[in-house]
PDB file of C-alpha atoms in Angstrom:
ATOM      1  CA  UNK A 151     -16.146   7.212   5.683  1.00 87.00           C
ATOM      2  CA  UNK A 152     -13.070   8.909   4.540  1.00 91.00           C
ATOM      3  CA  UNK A 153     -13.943  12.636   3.413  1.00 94.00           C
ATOM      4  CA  UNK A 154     -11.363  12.330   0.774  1.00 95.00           C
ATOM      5  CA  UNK A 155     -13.921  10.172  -1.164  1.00 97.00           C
ATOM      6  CA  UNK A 156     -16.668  13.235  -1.074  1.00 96.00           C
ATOM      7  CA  UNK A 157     -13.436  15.770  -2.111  1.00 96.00           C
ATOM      8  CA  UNK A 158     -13.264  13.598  -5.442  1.00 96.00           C
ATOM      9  CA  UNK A 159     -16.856  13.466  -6.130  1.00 97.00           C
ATOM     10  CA  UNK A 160     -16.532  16.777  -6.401  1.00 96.00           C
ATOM     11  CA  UNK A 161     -13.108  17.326  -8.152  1.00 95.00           C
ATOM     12  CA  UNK A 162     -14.469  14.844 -10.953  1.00 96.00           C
ATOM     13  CA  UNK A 163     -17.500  16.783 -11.675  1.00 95.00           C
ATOM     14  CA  UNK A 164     -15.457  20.003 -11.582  1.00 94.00           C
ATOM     15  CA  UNK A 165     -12.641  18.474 -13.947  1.00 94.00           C
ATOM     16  CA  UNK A 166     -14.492  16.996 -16.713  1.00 89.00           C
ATOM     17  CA  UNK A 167     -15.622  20.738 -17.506  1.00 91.00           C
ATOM     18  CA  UNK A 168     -12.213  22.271 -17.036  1.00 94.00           C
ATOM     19  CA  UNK A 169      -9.636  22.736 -19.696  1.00 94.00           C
ATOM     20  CA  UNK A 170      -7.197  19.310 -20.346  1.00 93.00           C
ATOM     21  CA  UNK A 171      -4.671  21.005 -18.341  1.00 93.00           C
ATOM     22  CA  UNK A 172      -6.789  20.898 -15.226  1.00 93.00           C
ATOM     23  CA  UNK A 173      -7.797  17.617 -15.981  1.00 94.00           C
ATOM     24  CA  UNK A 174      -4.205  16.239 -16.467  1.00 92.00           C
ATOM     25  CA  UNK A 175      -3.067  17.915 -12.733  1.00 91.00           C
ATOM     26  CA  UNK A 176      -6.115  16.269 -11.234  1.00 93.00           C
ATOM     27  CA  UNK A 177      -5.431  12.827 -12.549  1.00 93.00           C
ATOM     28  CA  UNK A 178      -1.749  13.326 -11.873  1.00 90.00           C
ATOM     29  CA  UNK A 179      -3.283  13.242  -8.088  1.00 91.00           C
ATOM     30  CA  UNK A 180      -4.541   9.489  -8.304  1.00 93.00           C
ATOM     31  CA  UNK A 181      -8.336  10.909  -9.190  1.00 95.00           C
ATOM     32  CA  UNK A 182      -9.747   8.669 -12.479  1.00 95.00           C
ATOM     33  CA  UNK A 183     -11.681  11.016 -14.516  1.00 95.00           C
ATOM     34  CA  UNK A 184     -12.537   7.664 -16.373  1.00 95.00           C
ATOM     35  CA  UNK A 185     -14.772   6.720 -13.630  1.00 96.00           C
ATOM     36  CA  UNK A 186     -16.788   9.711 -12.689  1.00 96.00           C
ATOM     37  CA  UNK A 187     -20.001   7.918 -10.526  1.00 97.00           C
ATOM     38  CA  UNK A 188     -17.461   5.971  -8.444  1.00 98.00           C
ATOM     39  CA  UNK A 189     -14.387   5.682  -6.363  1.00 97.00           C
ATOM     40  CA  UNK A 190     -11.805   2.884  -5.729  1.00 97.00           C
ATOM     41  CA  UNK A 191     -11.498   2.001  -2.629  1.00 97.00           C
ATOM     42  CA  UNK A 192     -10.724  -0.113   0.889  1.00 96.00           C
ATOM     43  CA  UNK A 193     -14.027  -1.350   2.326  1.00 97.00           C
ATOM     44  CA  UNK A 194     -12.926  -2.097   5.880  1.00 97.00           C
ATOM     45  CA  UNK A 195     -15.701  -4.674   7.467  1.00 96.00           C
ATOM     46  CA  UNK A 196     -15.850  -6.278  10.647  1.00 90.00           C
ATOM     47  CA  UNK A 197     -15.901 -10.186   9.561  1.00 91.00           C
ATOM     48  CA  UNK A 198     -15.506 -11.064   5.936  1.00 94.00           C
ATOM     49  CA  UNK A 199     -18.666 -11.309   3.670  1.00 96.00           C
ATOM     50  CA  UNK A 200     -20.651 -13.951   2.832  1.00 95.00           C
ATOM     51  CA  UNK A 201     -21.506 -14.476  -1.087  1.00 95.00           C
ATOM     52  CA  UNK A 202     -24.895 -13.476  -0.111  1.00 96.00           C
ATOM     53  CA  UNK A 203     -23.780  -9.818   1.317  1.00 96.00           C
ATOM     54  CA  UNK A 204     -21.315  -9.554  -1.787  1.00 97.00           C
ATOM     55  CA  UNK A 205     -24.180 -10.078  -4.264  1.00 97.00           C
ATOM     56  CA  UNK A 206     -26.235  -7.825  -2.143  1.00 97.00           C
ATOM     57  CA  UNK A 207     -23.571  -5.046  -1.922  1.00 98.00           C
ATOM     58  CA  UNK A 208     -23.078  -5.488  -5.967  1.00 98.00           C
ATOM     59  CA  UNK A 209     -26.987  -4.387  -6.300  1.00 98.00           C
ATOM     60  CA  UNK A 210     -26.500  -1.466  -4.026  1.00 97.00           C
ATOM     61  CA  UNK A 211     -23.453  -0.236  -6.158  1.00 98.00           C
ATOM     62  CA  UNK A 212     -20.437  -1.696  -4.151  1.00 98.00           C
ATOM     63  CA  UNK A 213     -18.615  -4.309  -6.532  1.00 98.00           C
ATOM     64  CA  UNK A 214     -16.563  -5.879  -3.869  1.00 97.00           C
ATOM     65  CA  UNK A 215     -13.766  -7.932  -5.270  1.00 95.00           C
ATOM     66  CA  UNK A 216     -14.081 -10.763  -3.076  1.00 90.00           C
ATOM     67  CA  UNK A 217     -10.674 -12.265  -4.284  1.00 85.00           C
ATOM     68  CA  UNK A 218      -8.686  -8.992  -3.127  1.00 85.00           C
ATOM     69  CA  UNK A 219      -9.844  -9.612   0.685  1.00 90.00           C
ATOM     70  CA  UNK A 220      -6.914  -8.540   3.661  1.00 90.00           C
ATOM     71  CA  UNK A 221      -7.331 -10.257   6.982  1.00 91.00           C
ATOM     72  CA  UNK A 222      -6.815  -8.366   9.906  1.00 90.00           C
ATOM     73  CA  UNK A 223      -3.904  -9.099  12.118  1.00 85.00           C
ATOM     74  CA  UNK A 224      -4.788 -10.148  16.071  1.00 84.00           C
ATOM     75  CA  UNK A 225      -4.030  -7.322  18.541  1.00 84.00           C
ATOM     76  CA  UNK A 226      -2.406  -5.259  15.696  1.00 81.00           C
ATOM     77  CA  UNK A 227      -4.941  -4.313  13.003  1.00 83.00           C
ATOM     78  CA  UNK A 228      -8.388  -5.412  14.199  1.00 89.00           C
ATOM     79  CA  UNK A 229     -10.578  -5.321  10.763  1.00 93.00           C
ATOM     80  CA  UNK A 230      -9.780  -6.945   7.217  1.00 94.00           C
ATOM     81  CA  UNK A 231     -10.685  -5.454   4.138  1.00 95.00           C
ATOM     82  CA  UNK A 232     -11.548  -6.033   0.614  1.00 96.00           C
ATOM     83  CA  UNK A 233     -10.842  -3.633  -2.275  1.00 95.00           C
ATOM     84  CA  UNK A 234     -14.396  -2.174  -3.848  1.00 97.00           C
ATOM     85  CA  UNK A 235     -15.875   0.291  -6.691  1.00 98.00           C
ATOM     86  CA  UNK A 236     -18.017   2.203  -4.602  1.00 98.00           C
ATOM     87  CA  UNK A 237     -20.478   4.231  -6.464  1.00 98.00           C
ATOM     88  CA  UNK A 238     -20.964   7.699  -5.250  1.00 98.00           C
ATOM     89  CA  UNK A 239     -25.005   7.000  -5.466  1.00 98.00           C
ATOM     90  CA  UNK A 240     -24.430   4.321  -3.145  1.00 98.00           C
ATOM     91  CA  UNK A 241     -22.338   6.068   0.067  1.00 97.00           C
ATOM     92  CA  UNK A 242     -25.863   6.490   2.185  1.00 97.00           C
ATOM     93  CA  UNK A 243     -26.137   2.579   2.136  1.00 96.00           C
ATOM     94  CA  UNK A 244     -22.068   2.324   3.093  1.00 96.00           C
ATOM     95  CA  UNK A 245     -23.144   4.434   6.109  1.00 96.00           C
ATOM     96  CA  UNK A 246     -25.981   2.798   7.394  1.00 96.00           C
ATOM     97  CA  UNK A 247     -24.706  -0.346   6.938  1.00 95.00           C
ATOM     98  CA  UNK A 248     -23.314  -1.995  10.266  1.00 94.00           C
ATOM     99  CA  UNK A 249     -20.894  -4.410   8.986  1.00 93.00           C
ATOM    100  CA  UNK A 250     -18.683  -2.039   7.528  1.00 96.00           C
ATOM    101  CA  UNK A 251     -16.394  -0.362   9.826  1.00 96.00           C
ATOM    102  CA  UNK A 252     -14.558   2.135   7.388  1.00 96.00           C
ATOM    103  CA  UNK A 253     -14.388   3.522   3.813  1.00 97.00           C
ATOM    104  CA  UNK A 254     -11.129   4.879   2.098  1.00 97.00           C
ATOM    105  CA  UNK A 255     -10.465   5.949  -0.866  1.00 97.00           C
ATOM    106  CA  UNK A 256      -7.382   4.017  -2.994  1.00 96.00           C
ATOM    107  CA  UNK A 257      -7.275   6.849  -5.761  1.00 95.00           C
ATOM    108  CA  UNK A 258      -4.098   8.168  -4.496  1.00 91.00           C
ATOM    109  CA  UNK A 259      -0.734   8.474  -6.225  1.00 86.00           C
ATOM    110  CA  UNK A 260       2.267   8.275  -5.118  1.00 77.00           C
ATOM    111  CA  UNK A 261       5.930   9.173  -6.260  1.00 74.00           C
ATOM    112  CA  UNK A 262       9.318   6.964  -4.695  1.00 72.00           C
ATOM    113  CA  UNK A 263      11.676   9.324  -2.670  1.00 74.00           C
ATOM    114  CA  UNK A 264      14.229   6.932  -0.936  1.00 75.00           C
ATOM    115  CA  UNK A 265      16.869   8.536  -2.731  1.00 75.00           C
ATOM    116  CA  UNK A 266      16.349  12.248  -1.277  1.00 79.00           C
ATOM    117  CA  UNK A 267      14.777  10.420   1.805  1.00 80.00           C
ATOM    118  CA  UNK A 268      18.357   9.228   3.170  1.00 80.00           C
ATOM    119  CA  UNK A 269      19.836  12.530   3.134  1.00 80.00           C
ATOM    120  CA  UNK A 270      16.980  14.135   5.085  1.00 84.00           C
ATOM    121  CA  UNK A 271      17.549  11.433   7.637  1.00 88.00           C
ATOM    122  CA  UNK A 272      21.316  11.092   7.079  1.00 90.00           C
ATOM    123  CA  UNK A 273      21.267   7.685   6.272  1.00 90.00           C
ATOM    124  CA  UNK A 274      23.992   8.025   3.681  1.00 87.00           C
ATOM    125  CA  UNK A 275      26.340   9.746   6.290  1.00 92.00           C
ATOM    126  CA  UNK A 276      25.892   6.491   7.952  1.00 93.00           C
ATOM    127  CA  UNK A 277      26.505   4.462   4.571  1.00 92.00           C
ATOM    128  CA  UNK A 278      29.511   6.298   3.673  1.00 91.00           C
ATOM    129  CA  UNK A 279      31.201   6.242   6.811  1.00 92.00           C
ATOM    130  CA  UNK A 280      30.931  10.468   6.840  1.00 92.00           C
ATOM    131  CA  UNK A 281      31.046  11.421  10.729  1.00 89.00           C
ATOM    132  CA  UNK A 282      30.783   7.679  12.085  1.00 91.00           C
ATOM    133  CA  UNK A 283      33.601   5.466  13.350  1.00 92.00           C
ATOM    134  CA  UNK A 284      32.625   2.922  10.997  1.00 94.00           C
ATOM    135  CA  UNK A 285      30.525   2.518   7.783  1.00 95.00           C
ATOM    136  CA  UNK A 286      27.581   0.588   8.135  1.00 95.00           C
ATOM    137  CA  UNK A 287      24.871  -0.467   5.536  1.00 96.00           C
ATOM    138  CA  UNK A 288      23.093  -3.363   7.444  1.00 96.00           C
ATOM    139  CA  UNK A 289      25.153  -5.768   6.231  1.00 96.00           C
ATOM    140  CA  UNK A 290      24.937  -8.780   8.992  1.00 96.00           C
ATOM    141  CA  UNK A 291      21.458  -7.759  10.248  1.00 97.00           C
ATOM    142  CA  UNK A 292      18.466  -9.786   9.966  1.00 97.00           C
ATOM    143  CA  UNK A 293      15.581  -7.160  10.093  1.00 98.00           C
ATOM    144  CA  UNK A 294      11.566  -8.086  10.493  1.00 96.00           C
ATOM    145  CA  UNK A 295       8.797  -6.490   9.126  1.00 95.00           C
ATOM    146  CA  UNK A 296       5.718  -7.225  10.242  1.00 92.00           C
ATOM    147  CA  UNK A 297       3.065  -6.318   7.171  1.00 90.00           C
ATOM    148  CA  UNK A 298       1.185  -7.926   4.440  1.00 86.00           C
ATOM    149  CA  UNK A 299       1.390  -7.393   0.509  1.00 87.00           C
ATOM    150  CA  UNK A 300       4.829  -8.527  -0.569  1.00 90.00           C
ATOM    151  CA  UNK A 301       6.328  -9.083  -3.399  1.00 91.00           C
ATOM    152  CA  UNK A 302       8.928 -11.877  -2.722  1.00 90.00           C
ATOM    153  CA  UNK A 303      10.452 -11.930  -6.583  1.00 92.00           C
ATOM    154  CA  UNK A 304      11.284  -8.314  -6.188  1.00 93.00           C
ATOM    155  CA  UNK A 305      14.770  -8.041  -7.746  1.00 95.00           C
ATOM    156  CA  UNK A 306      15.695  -4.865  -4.554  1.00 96.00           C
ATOM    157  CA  UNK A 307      15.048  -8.048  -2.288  1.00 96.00           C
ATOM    158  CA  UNK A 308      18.134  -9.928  -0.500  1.00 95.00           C
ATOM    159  CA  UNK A 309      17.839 -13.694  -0.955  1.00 94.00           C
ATOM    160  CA  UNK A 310      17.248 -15.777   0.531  1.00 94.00           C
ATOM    161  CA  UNK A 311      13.909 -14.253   2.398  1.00 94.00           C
ATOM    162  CA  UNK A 312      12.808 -15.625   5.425  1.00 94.00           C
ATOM    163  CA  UNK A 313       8.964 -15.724   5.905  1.00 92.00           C
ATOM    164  CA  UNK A 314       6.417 -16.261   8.261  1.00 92.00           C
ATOM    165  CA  UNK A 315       2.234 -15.903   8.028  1.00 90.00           C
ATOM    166  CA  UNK A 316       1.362 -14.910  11.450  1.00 87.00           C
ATOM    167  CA  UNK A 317      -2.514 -14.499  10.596  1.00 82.00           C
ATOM    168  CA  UNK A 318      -2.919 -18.631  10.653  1.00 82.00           C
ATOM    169  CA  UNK A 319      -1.054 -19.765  14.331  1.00 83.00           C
ATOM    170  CA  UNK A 320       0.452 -18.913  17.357  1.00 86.00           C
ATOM    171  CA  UNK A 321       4.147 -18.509  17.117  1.00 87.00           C
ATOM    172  CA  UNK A 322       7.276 -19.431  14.814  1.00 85.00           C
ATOM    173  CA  UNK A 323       6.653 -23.324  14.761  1.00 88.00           C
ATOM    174  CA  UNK A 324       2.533 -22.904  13.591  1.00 91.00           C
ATOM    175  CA  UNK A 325       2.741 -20.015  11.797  1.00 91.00           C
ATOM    176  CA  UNK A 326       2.561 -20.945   7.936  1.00 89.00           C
ATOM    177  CA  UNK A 327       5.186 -19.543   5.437  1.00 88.00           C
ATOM    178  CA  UNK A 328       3.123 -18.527   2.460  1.00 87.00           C
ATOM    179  CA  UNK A 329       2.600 -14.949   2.312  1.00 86.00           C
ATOM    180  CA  UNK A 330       2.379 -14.100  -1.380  1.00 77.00           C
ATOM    181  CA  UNK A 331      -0.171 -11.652  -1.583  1.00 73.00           C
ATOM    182  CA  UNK A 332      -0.898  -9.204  -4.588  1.00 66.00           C
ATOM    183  CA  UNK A 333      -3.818  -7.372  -2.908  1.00 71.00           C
ATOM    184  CA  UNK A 334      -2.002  -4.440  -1.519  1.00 79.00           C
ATOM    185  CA  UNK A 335       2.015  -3.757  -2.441  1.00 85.00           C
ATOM    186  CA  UNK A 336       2.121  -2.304   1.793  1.00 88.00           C
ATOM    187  CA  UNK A 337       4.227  -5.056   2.956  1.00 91.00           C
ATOM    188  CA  UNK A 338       6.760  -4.251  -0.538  1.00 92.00           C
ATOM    189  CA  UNK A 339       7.150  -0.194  -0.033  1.00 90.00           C
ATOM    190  CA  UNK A 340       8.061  -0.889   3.920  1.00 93.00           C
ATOM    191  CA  UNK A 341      10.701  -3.189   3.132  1.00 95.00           C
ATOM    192  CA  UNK A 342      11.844  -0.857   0.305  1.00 93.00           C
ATOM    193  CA  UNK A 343      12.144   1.705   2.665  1.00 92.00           C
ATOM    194  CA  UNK A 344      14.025  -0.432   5.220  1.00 95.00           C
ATOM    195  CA  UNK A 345      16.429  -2.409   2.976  1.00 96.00           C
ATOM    196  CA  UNK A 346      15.791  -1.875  -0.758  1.00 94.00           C
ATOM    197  CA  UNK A 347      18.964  -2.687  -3.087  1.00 95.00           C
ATOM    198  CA  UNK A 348      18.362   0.315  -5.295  1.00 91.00           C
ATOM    199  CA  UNK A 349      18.935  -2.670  -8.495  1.00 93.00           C
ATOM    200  CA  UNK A 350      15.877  -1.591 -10.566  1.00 92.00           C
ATOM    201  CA  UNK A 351      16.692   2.114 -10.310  1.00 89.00           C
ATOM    202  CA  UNK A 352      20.138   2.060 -10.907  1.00 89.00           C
ATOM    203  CA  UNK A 353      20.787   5.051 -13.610  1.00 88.00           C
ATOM    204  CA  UNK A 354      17.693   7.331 -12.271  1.00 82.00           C
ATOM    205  CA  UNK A 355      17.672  10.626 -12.795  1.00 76.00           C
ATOM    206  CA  UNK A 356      14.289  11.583 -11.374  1.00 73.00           C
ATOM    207  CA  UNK A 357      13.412  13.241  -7.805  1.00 70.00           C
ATOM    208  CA  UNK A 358      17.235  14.456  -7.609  1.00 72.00           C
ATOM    209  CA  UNK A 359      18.567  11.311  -9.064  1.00 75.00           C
ATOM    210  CA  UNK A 360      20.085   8.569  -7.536  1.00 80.00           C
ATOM    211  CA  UNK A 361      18.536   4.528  -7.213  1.00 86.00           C
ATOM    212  CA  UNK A 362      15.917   4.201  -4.570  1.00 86.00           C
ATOM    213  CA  UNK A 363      17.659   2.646  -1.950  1.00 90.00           C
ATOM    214  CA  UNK A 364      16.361   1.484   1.697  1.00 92.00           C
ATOM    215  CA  UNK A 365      18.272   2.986   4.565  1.00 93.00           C
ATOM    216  CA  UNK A 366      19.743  -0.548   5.346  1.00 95.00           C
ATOM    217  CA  UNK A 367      20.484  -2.046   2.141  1.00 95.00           C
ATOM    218  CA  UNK A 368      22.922  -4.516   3.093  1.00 96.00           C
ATOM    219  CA  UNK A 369      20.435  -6.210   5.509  1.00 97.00           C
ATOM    220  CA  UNK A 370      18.950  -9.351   5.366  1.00 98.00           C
ATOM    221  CA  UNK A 371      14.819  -9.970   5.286  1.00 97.00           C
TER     222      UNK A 371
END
């Protein structure tokens, strides 16, 4: 079990006694004050659960959302997951339970940086053509990402994308091609981060300003 999860037991208590401020710098961190007995989180399991286990879990204080379920990926990521409200009351029964291989909290937030992140890297040398023979933005590369969670009507998303779901056969010709998946947006920040367009942030002035491009956005998916 992730000791985060204890940290914002703790935090929660703390902060609904503390002045706004306080409060407002914690929940700027991810932590919901809202829900003070219990933490959102990834309930990592070895096999997926049978309605029987769900209903069970739900009386020991673990909703698991059995619609929000992950498989895990053959010789890559060995356990699937489902996203759960855990209550605090109910982490002794998490740890004794067998079937469940890990516990992490999902209360975390998170900021974009793509558009300072290329100049730490020097990614927009390489763009502009500053110190290189030639100016390259991907354009003409097909890149794969190998993830889950994607959202394929992203407008920073070339099109056409080219798509595979390597969780239900054995190579290119079994493999299905439906991977639409809203239970974790993983799959969407990598490819961002490889070869975002920057269209939706065009204009920003946040984090340094700048639109929050991928390193390679001329690249194909």
């Amino acid at each position: 079990m992730e000791a985060r999860i204890l940290l914002h037991q703790k935090e929660k208590k703390r902060a609904l006694k503390a002045p706004k401020s306080y409060q407002k710098r914690i929940e700027s961190a991810g932590i919901r004050l809202n829900s003070p007995n219990s933490e959102a989180c990834a309930l990592y399991v070895d096999a997926p659960l049978s309605p029987e286990e769900i209903q069970e879990f739900g009386n020991r204080g673990v909703t698991v959302f059995e619609d929000q379920w992950v498989p895990p990926v053959p010789g890559k990521h060995p356990y699937g997951f489902y996203l759960a409200e855990v209550e605090y009351s109910s982490l002794n029964f998490i740890r004794s339970n067998p079937s469940i291989q890990r516990l992490e909290s999902t209360e975390i937030a998170s900021e974009p940086e793509n558009n300072s992140g290329a100049a730490l890297i020097q990614v927009d040398d390489v763009r502009d053509g500053s110190g290189v023979a030639t100016a390259r933005n991907g354009a003409g590369v097909n890149i794969a990402i190998a993830d889950s969670g994607i959202d394929l009507t992203h407008a920073d998303f070339p099109v056409p994308i080219e798509k595979y779901d390597m969780t239900d056969g054995a190579n290119t010709s079994t493999w299905g091609s439906d991977v639409s998946n809203t239970v974790t947006d993983h799959g969407t920040h990598v490819s961002g981060t490889v070869l975002g367009r920057g269209t939706l942030s065009v204009g920003n002035v946040g984090n340094g300003g700048g639109p929050y491009m991928g390193s390679a956005p001329g690249a194909n998916l």
